[in-house]
Coordinates of C-alpha atoms in Angstrom, one line a residue:
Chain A
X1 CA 2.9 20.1 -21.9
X2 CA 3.4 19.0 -18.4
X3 CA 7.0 19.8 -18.6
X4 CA 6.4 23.8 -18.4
X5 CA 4.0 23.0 -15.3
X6 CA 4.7 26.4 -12.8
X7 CA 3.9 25.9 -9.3
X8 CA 2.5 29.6 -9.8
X9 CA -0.5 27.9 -11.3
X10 CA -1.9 25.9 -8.8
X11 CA -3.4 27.7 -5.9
X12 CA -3.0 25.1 -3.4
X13 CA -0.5 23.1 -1.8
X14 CA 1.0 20.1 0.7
X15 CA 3.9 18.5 1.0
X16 CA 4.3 15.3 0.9
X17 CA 6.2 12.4 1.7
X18 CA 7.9 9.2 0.6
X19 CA 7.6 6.2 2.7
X20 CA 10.1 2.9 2.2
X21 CA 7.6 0.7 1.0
X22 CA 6.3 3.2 -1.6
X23 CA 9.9 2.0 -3.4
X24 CA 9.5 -1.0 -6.0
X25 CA 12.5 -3.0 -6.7
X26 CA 13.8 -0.7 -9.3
X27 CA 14.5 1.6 -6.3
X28 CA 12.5 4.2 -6.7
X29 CA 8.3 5.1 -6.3
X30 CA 6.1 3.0 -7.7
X31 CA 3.7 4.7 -10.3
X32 CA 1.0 3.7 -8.0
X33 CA 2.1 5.7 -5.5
X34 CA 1.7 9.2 -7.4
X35 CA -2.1 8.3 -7.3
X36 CA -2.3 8.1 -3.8
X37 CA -0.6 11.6 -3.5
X38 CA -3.3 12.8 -5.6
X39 CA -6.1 11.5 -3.4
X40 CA -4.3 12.6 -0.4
X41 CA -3.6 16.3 -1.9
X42 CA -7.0 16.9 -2.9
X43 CA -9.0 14.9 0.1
X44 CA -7.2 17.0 2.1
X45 CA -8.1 20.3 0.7
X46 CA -11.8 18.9 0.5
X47 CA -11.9 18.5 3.9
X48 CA -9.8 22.2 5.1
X49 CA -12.4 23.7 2.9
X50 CA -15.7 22.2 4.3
X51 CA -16.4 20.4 0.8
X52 CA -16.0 17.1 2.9
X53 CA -16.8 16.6 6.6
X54 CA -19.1 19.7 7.3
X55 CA -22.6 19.6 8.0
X56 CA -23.1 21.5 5.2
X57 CA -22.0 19.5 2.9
X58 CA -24.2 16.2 2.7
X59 CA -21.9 14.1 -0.1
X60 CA -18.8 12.4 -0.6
X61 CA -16.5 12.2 -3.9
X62 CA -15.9 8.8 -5.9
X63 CA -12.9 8.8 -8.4
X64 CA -14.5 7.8 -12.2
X65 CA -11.3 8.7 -13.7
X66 CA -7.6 9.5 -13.2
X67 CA -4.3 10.2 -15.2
X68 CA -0.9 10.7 -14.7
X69 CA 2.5 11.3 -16.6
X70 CA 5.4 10.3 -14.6
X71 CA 8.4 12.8 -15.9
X72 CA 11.2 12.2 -13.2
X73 CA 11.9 9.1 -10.6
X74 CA 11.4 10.0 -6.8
X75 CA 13.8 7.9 -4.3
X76 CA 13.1 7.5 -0.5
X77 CA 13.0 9.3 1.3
X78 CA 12.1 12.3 -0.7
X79 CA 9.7 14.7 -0.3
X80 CA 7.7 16.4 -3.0
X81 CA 5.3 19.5 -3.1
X82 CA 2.1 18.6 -4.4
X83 CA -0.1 21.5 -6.1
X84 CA -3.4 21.4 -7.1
X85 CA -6.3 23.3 -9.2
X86 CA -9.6 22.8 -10.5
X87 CA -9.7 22.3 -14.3
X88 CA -13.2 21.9 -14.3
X89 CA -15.9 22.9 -11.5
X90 CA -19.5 21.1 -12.9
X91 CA -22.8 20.5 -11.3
X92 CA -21.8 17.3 -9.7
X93 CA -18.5 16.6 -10.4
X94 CA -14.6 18.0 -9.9
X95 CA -12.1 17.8 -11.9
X96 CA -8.6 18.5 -10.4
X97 CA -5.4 18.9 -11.8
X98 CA -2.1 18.3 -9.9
X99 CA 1.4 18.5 -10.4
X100 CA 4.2 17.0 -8.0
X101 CA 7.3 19.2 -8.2
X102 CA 10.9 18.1 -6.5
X103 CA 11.0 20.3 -3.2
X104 CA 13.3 22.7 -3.8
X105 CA 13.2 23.2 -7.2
X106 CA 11.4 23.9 -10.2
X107 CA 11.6 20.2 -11.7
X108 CA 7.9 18.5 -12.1
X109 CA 8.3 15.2 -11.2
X110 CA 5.0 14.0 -12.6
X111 CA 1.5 15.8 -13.5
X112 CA -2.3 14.7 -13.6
X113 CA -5.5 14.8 -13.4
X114 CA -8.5 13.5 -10.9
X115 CA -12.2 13.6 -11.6
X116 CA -14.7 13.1 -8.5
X117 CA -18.2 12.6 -8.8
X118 CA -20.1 13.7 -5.7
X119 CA -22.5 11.0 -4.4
X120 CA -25.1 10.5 -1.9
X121 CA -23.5 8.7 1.3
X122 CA -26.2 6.0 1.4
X123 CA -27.4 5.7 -1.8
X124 CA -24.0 6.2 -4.2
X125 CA -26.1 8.1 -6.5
X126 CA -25.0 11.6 -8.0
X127 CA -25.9 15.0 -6.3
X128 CA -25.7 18.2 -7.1
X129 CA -22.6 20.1 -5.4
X130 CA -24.1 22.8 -3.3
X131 CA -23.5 26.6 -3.7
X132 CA -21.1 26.6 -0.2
X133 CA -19.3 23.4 -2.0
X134 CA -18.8 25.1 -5.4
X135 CA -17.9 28.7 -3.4
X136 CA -15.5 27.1 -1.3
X137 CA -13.1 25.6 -4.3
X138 CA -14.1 28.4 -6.5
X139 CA -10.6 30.4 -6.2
X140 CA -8.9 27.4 -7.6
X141 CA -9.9 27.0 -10.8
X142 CA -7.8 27.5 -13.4
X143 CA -7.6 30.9 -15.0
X144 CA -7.9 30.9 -19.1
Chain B
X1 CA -16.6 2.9 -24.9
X2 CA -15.2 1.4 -22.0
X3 CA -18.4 0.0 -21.0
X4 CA -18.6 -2.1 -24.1
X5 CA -15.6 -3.8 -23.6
X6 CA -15.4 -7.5 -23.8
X7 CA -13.2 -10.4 -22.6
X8 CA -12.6 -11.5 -26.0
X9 CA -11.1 -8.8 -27.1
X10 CA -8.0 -9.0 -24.9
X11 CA -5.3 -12.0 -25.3
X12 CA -3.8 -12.3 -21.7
X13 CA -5.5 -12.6 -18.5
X14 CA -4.9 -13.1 -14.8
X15 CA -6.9 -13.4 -11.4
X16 CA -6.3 -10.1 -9.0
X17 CA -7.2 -10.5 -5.4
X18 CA -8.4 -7.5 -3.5
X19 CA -6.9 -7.1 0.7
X20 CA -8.5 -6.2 3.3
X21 CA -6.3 -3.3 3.2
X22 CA -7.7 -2.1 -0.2
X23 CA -10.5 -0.7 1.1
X24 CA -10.7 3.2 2.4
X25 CA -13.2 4.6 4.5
X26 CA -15.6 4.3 1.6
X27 CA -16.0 0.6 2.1
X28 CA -14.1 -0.1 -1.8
X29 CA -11.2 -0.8 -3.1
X30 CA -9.4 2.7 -3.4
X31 CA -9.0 4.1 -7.0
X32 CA -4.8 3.7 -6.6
X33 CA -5.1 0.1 -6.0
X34 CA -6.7 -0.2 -9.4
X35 CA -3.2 1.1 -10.8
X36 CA -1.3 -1.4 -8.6
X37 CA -3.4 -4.6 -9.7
X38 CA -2.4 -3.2 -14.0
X39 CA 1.5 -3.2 -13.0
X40 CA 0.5 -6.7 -11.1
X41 CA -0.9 -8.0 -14.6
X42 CA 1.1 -6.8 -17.1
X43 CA 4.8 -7.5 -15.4
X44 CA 3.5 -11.2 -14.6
X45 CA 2.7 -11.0 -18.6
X46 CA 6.0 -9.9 -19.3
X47 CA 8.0 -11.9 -17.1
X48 CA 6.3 -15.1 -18.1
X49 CA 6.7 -14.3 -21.4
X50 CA 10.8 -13.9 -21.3
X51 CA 10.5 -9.8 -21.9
X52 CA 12.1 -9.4 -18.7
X53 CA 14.0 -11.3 -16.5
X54 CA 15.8 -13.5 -19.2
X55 CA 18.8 -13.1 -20.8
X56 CA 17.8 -11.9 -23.9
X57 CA 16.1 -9.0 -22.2
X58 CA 18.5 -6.6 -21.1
X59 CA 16.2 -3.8 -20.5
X60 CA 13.2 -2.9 -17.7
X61 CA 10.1 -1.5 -18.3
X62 CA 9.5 2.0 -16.7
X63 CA 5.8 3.9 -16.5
X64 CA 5.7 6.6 -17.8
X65 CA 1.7 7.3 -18.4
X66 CA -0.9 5.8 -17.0
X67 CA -5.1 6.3 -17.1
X68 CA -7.8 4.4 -15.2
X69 CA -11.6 4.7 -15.9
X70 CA -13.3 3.4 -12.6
X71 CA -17.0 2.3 -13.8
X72 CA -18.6 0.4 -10.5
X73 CA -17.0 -0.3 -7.0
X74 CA -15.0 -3.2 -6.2
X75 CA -15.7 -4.7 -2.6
X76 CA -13.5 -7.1 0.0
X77 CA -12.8 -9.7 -0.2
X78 CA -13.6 -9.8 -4.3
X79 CA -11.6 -10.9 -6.7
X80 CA -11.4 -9.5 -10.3
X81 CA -10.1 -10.4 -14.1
X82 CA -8.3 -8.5 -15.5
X83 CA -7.5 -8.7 -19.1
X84 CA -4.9 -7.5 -21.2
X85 CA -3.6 -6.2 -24.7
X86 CA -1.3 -4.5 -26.7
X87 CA -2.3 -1.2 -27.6
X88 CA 0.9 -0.1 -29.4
X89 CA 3.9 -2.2 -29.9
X90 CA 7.2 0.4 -30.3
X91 CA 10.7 0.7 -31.3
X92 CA 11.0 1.9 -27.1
X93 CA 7.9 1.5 -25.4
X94 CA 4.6 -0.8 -25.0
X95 CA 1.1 0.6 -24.5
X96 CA -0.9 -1.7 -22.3
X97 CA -4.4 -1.9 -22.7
X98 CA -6.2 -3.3 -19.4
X99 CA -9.6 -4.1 -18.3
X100 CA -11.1 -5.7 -14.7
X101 CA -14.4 -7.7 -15.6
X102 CA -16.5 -8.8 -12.4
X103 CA -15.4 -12.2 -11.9
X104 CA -18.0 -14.9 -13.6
X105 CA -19.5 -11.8 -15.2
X106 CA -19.1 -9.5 -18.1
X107 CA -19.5 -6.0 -15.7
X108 CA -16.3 -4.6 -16.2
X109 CA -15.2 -2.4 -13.2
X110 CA -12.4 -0.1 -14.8
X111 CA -10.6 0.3 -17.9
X112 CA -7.5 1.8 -18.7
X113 CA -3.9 1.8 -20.3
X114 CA -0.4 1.7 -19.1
X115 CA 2.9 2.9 -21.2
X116 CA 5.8 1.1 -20.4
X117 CA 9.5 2.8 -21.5
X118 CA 12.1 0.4 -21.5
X119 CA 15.4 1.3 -20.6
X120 CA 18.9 0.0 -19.9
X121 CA 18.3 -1.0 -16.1
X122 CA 22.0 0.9 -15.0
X123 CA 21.7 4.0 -17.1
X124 CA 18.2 4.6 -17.4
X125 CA 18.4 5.4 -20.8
X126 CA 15.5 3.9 -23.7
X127 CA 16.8 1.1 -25.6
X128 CA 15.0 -0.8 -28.4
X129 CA 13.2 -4.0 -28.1
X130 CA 14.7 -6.9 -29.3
X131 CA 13.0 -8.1 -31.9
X132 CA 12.8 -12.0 -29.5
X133 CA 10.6 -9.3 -27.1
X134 CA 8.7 -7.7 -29.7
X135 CA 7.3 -11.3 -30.8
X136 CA 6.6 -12.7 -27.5
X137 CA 3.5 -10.1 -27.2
X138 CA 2.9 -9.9 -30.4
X139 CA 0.2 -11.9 -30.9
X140 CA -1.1 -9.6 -27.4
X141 CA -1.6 -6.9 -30.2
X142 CA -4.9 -5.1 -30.3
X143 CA -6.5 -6.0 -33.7
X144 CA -7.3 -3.0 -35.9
Chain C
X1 CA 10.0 -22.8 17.0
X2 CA 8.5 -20.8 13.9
X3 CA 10.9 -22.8 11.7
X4 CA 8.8 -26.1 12.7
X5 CA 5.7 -25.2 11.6
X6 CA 3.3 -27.1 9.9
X7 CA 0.7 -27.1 7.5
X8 CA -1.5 -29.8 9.9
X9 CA -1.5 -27.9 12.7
X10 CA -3.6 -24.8 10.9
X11 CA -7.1 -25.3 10.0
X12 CA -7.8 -22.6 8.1
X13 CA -6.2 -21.9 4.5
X14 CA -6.3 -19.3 1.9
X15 CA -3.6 -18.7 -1.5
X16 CA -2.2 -15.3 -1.3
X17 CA -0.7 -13.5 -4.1
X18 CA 2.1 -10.8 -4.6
X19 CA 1.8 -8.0 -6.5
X20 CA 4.6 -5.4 -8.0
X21 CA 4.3 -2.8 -5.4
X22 CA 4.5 -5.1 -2.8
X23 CA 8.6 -5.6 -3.1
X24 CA 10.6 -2.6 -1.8
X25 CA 14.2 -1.8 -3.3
X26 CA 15.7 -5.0 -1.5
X27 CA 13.6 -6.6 -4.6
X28 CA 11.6 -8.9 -2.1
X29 CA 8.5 -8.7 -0.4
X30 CA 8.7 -5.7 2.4
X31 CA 7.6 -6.9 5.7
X32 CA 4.5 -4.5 6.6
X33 CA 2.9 -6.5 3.5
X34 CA 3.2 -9.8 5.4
X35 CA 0.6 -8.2 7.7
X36 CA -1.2 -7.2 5.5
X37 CA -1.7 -10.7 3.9
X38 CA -2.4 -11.5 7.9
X39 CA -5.4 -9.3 7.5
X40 CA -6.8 -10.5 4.5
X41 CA -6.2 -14.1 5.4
X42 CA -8.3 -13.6 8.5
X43 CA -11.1 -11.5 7.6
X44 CA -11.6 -14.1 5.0
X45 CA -12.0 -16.5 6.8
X46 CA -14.4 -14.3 9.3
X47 CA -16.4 -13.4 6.3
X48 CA -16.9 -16.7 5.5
X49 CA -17.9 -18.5 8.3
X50 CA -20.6 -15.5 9.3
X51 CA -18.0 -14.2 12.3
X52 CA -18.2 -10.8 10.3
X53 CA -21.2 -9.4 8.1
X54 CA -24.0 -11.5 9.0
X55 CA -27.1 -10.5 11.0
X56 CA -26.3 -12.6 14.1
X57 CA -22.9 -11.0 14.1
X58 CA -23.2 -7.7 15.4
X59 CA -19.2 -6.6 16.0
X60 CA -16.0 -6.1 13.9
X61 CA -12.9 -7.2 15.0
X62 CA -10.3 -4.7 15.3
X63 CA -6.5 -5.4 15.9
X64 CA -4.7 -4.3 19.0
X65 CA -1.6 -6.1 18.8
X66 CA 0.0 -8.2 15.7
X67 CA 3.7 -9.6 15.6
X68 CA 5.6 -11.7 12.6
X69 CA 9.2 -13.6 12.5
X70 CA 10.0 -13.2 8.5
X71 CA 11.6 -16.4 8.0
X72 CA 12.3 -16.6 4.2
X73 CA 12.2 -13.6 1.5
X74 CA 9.2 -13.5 -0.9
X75 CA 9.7 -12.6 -4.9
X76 CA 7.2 -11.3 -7.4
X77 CA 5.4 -13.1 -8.7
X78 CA 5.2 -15.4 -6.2
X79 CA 1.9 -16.6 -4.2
X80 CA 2.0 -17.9 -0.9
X81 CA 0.1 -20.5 1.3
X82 CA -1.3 -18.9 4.5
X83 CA -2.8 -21.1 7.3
X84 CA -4.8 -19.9 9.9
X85 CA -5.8 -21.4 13.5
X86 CA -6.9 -20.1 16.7
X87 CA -4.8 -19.7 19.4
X88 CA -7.1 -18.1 22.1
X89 CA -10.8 -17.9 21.9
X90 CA -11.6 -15.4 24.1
X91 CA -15.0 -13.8 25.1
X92 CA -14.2 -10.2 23.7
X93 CA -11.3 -11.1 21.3
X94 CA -9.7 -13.9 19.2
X95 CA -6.0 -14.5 18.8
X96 CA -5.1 -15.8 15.2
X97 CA -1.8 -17.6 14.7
X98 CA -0.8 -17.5 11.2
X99 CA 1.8 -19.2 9.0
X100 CA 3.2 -18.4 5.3
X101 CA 4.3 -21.5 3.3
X102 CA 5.7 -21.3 0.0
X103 CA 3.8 -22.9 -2.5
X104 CA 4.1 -26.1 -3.5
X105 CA 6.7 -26.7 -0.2
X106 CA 7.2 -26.8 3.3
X107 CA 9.5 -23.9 3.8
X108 CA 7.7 -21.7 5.9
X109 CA 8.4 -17.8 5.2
X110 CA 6.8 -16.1 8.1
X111 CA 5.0 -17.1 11.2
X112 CA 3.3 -14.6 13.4
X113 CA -0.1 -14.1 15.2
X114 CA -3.0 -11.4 15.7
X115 CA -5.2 -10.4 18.1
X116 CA -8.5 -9.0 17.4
X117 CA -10.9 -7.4 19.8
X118 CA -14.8 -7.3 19.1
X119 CA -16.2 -3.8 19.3
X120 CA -19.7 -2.4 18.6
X121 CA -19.0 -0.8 15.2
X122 CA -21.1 2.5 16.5
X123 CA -19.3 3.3 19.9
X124 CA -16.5 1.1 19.5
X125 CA -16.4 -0.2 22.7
X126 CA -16.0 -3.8 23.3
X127 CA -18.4 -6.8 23.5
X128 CA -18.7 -10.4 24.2
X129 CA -18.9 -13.2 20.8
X130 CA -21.9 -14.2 20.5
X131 CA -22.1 -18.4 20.8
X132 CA -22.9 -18.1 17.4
X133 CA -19.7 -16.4 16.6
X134 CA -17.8 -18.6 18.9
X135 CA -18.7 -21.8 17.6
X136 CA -18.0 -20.6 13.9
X137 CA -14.2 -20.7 14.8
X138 CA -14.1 -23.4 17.1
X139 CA -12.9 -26.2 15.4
X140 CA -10.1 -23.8 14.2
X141 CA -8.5 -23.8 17.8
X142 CA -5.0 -24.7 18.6
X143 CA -5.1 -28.5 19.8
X144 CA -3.1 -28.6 23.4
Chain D
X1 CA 3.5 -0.8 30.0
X2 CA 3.1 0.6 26.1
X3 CA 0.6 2.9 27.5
X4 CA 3.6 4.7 29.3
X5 CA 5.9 5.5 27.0
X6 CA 7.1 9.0 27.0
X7 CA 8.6 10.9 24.2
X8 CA 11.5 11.6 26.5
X9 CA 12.7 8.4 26.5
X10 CA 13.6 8.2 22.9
X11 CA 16.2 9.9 21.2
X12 CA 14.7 9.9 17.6
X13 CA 12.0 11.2 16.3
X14 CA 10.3 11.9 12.9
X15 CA 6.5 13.3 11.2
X16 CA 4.9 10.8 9.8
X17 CA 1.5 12.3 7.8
X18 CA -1.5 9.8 6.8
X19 CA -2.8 9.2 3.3
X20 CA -6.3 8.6 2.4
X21 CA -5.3 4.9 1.2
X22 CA -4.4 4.4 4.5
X23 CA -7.6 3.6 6.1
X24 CA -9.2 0.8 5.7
X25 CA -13.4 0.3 5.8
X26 CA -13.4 0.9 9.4
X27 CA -13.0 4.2 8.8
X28 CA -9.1 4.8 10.3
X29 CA -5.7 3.8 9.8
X30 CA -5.3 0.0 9.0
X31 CA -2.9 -1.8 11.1
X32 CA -0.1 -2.7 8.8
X33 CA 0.2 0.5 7.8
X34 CA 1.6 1.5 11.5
X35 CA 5.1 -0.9 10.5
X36 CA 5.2 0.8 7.3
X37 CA 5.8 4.4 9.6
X38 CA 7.7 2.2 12.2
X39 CA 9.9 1.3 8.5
X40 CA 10.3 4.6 7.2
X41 CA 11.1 6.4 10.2
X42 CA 13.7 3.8 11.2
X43 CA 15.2 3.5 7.9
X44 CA 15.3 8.0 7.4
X45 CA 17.2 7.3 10.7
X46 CA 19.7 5.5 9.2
X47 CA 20.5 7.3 6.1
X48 CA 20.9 10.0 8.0
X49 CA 23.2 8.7 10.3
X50 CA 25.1 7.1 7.2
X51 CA 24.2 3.3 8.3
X52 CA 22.9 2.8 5.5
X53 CA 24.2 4.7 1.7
X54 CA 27.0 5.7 3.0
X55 CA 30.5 4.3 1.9
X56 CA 31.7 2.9 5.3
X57 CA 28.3 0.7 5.1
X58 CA 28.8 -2.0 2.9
X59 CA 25.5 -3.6 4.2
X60 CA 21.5 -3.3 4.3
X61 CA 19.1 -4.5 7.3
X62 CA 16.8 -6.9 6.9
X63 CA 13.6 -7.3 9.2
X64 CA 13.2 -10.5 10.8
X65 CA 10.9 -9.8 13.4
X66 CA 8.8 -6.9 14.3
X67 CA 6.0 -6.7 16.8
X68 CA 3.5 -3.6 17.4
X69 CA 0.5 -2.9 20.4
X70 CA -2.2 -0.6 19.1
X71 CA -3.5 1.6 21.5
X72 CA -5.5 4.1 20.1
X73 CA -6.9 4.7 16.3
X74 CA -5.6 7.5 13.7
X75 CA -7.5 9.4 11.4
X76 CA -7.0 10.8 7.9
X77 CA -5.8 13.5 7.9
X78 CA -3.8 13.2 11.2
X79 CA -0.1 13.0 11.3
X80 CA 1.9 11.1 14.0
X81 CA 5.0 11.7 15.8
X82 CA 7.2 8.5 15.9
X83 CA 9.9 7.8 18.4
X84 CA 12.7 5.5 17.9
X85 CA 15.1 4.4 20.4
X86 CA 17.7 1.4 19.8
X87 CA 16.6 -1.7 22.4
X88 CA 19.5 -3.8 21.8
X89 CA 23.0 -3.0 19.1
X90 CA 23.9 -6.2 18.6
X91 CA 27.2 -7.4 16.4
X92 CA 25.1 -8.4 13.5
X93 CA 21.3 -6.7 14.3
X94 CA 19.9 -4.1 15.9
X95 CA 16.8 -3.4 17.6
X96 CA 14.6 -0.8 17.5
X97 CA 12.1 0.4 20.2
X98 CA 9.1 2.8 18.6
X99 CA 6.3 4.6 19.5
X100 CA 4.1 7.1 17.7
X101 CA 2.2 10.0 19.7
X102 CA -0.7 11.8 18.3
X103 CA 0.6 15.3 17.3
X104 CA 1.0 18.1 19.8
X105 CA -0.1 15.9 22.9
X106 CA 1.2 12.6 24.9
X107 CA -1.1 10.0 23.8
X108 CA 0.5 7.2 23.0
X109 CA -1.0 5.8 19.6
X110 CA 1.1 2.8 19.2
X111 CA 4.1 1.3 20.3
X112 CA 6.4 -1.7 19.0
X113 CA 9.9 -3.2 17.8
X114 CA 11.5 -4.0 15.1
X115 CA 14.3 -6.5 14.2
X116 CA 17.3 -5.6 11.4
X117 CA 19.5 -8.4 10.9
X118 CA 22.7 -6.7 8.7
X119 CA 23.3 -8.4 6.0
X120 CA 25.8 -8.2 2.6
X121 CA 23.8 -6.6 -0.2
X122 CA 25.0 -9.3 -2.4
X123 CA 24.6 -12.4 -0.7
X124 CA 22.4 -11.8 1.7
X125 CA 24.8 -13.4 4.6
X126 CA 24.8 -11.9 8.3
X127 CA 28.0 -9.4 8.5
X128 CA 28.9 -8.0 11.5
X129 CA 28.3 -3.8 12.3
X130 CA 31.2 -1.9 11.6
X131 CA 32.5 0.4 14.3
X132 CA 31.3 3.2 12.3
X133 CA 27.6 1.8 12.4
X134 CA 27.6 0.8 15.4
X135 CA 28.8 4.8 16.6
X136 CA 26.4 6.1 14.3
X137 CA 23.6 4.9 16.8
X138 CA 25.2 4.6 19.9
X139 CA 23.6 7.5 21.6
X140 CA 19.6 6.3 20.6
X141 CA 20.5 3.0 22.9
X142 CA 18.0 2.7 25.7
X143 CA 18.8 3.5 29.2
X144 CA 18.8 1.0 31.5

């Protein structure tokens, strides 16, 4: 279960941070929020590796599905250490999986999944991920 | 499937505006938005309906899972209907079931569910519904 | 002063609403939102009149300087009355004065204004309204 | 003029990173989003500086006015290096002075104010700065 998430299993990282208005007016982040972490953790390790942004890489990723279980509150202005894997590497699609953990510590604060489907720019229509796309993601997937 | 859903099945409903600020650099309403307008719709349920913010409802509802199927692009400045049930009614918890239909039209653009915890709002911990809260969304529940 | 504004003396009116996220842990509305609403109130109203998005419309208005008094705290779920005029019609830009009523009254909760400068959405650099674009907005400007 | 602003000349500084929900259809950093960093980096400021939280600081700040000049646009992924100096301590507000540099040069991105009016957590009533608060910041106040 999410609870025994271990950084150890997610090959890459960023850190991340709160902002003030991320707080709802229980005081702490908003569920929302986590989602946009996601999308920032794995956009961003997109574009490092070349999957996004290169001229070898001629499509862009739509979100068609996300989850997330929320295990422990996060108060500005926290940081947390985001990690992400690929659970699933298809033809045209990703599917990543990301856990927050409290910086510092061992707690996961929430875990998830993310499922792009790679598009056509223009058109919005599915493509197939090319070889340099899949090669450049391929030492994250998770190991069975 | 969520592409069959219909209006009619979900009791409660409520007009979502998109912002300008919705959009990314894709042109649509980004994915964590979607999350935002579910909390929007389901606490304006709950507070009109006396579930929180009376005084008979001494608990607040915390998220503790959440899931989002996104099934065709939302634009600025659209505005969407989104729907609502009751998926499961507990002892602690509610399970939210939302959809966003195109407005005047029956494309729905996502589909997902939201699980509310409710908790005493000083010591966090999960408290039961009264049974006054159970039975003002009853009739919200999802017939089998 | 901003306190002494007044629903007459803005042509230009759209219904904004507030959504969960947007309070921070004061429980209210937190200010960046208010521009925010600015933003969507504006490029509303440039949608609709053809200032934006049509084919005799050849720029997009970006913002280079913004400013808001917050007047009066906003709660979820609360919608607010924004009102829109022009208080400069330049050749390259438009300043927007803008004005947040609460619903149903004339408290005002924030007055502010925007200034937008028209760019070529390719190079970005800036170009002169068309007449087309000017006279779409002109019966919006400030009476002396 | 903003355009001049050198990091020298304020005393406070903090990263602030972008998310991809940041941008808006124009492809960078919506505007609003710049007094959300202006928000968070003051606000860090004063928790660390026990302002605010801290036992001696039996009040919160309150924005009643804020202004910003946008000067040149941010990109996802970019981070930003914001400035903060205190323009005027006042009995019962402060002000602060901001600007945000692009990261490892002197570009000025954006620069603006902000306006806290302290007030008592409960009733929301002006209350004067305590000596403490006021000490806390003292050496951030602009040079005249």
């Amino acid at each position: 279960v999410a609870d025994q998430e271990r950084r150890a299993d997610y090959g890459y990282w960023l850190e991340l941070s709160s902002r003030w208005a991320d707080c709802d007016a229980y005081g702490h982040v908003n569920s929302p929020v986590y989602y946009s972490w996601f999308d920032t953790a794995l956009t961003t390790l997109l574009i490092e590796r070349g999957v996004l942004r290169s001229p070898e890489s001629p499509s862009i990723g739509l979100c068609v599905e996300s989850h997330c279980r929320f295990l422990a509150p996060v108060e500005f202005p926290e940081t947390v250490d985001a990690r992400v894997r690929i659970g699933k590497l298809g033809d045209k699609s990703l599917r990543y999986e990301l856990a927050l953990f409290r910086r510092g510590g061992d707690e996961v604060v929430a875990a998830g999944w993310f499922v792009h489907v790679f598009v056509d720019p223009v058109t919005r229509r599915p493509v197939s991920l090319t070889d340099r796309q899949k090669q450049a993601v391929a030492d994250l997937c998770r190991s069975v």
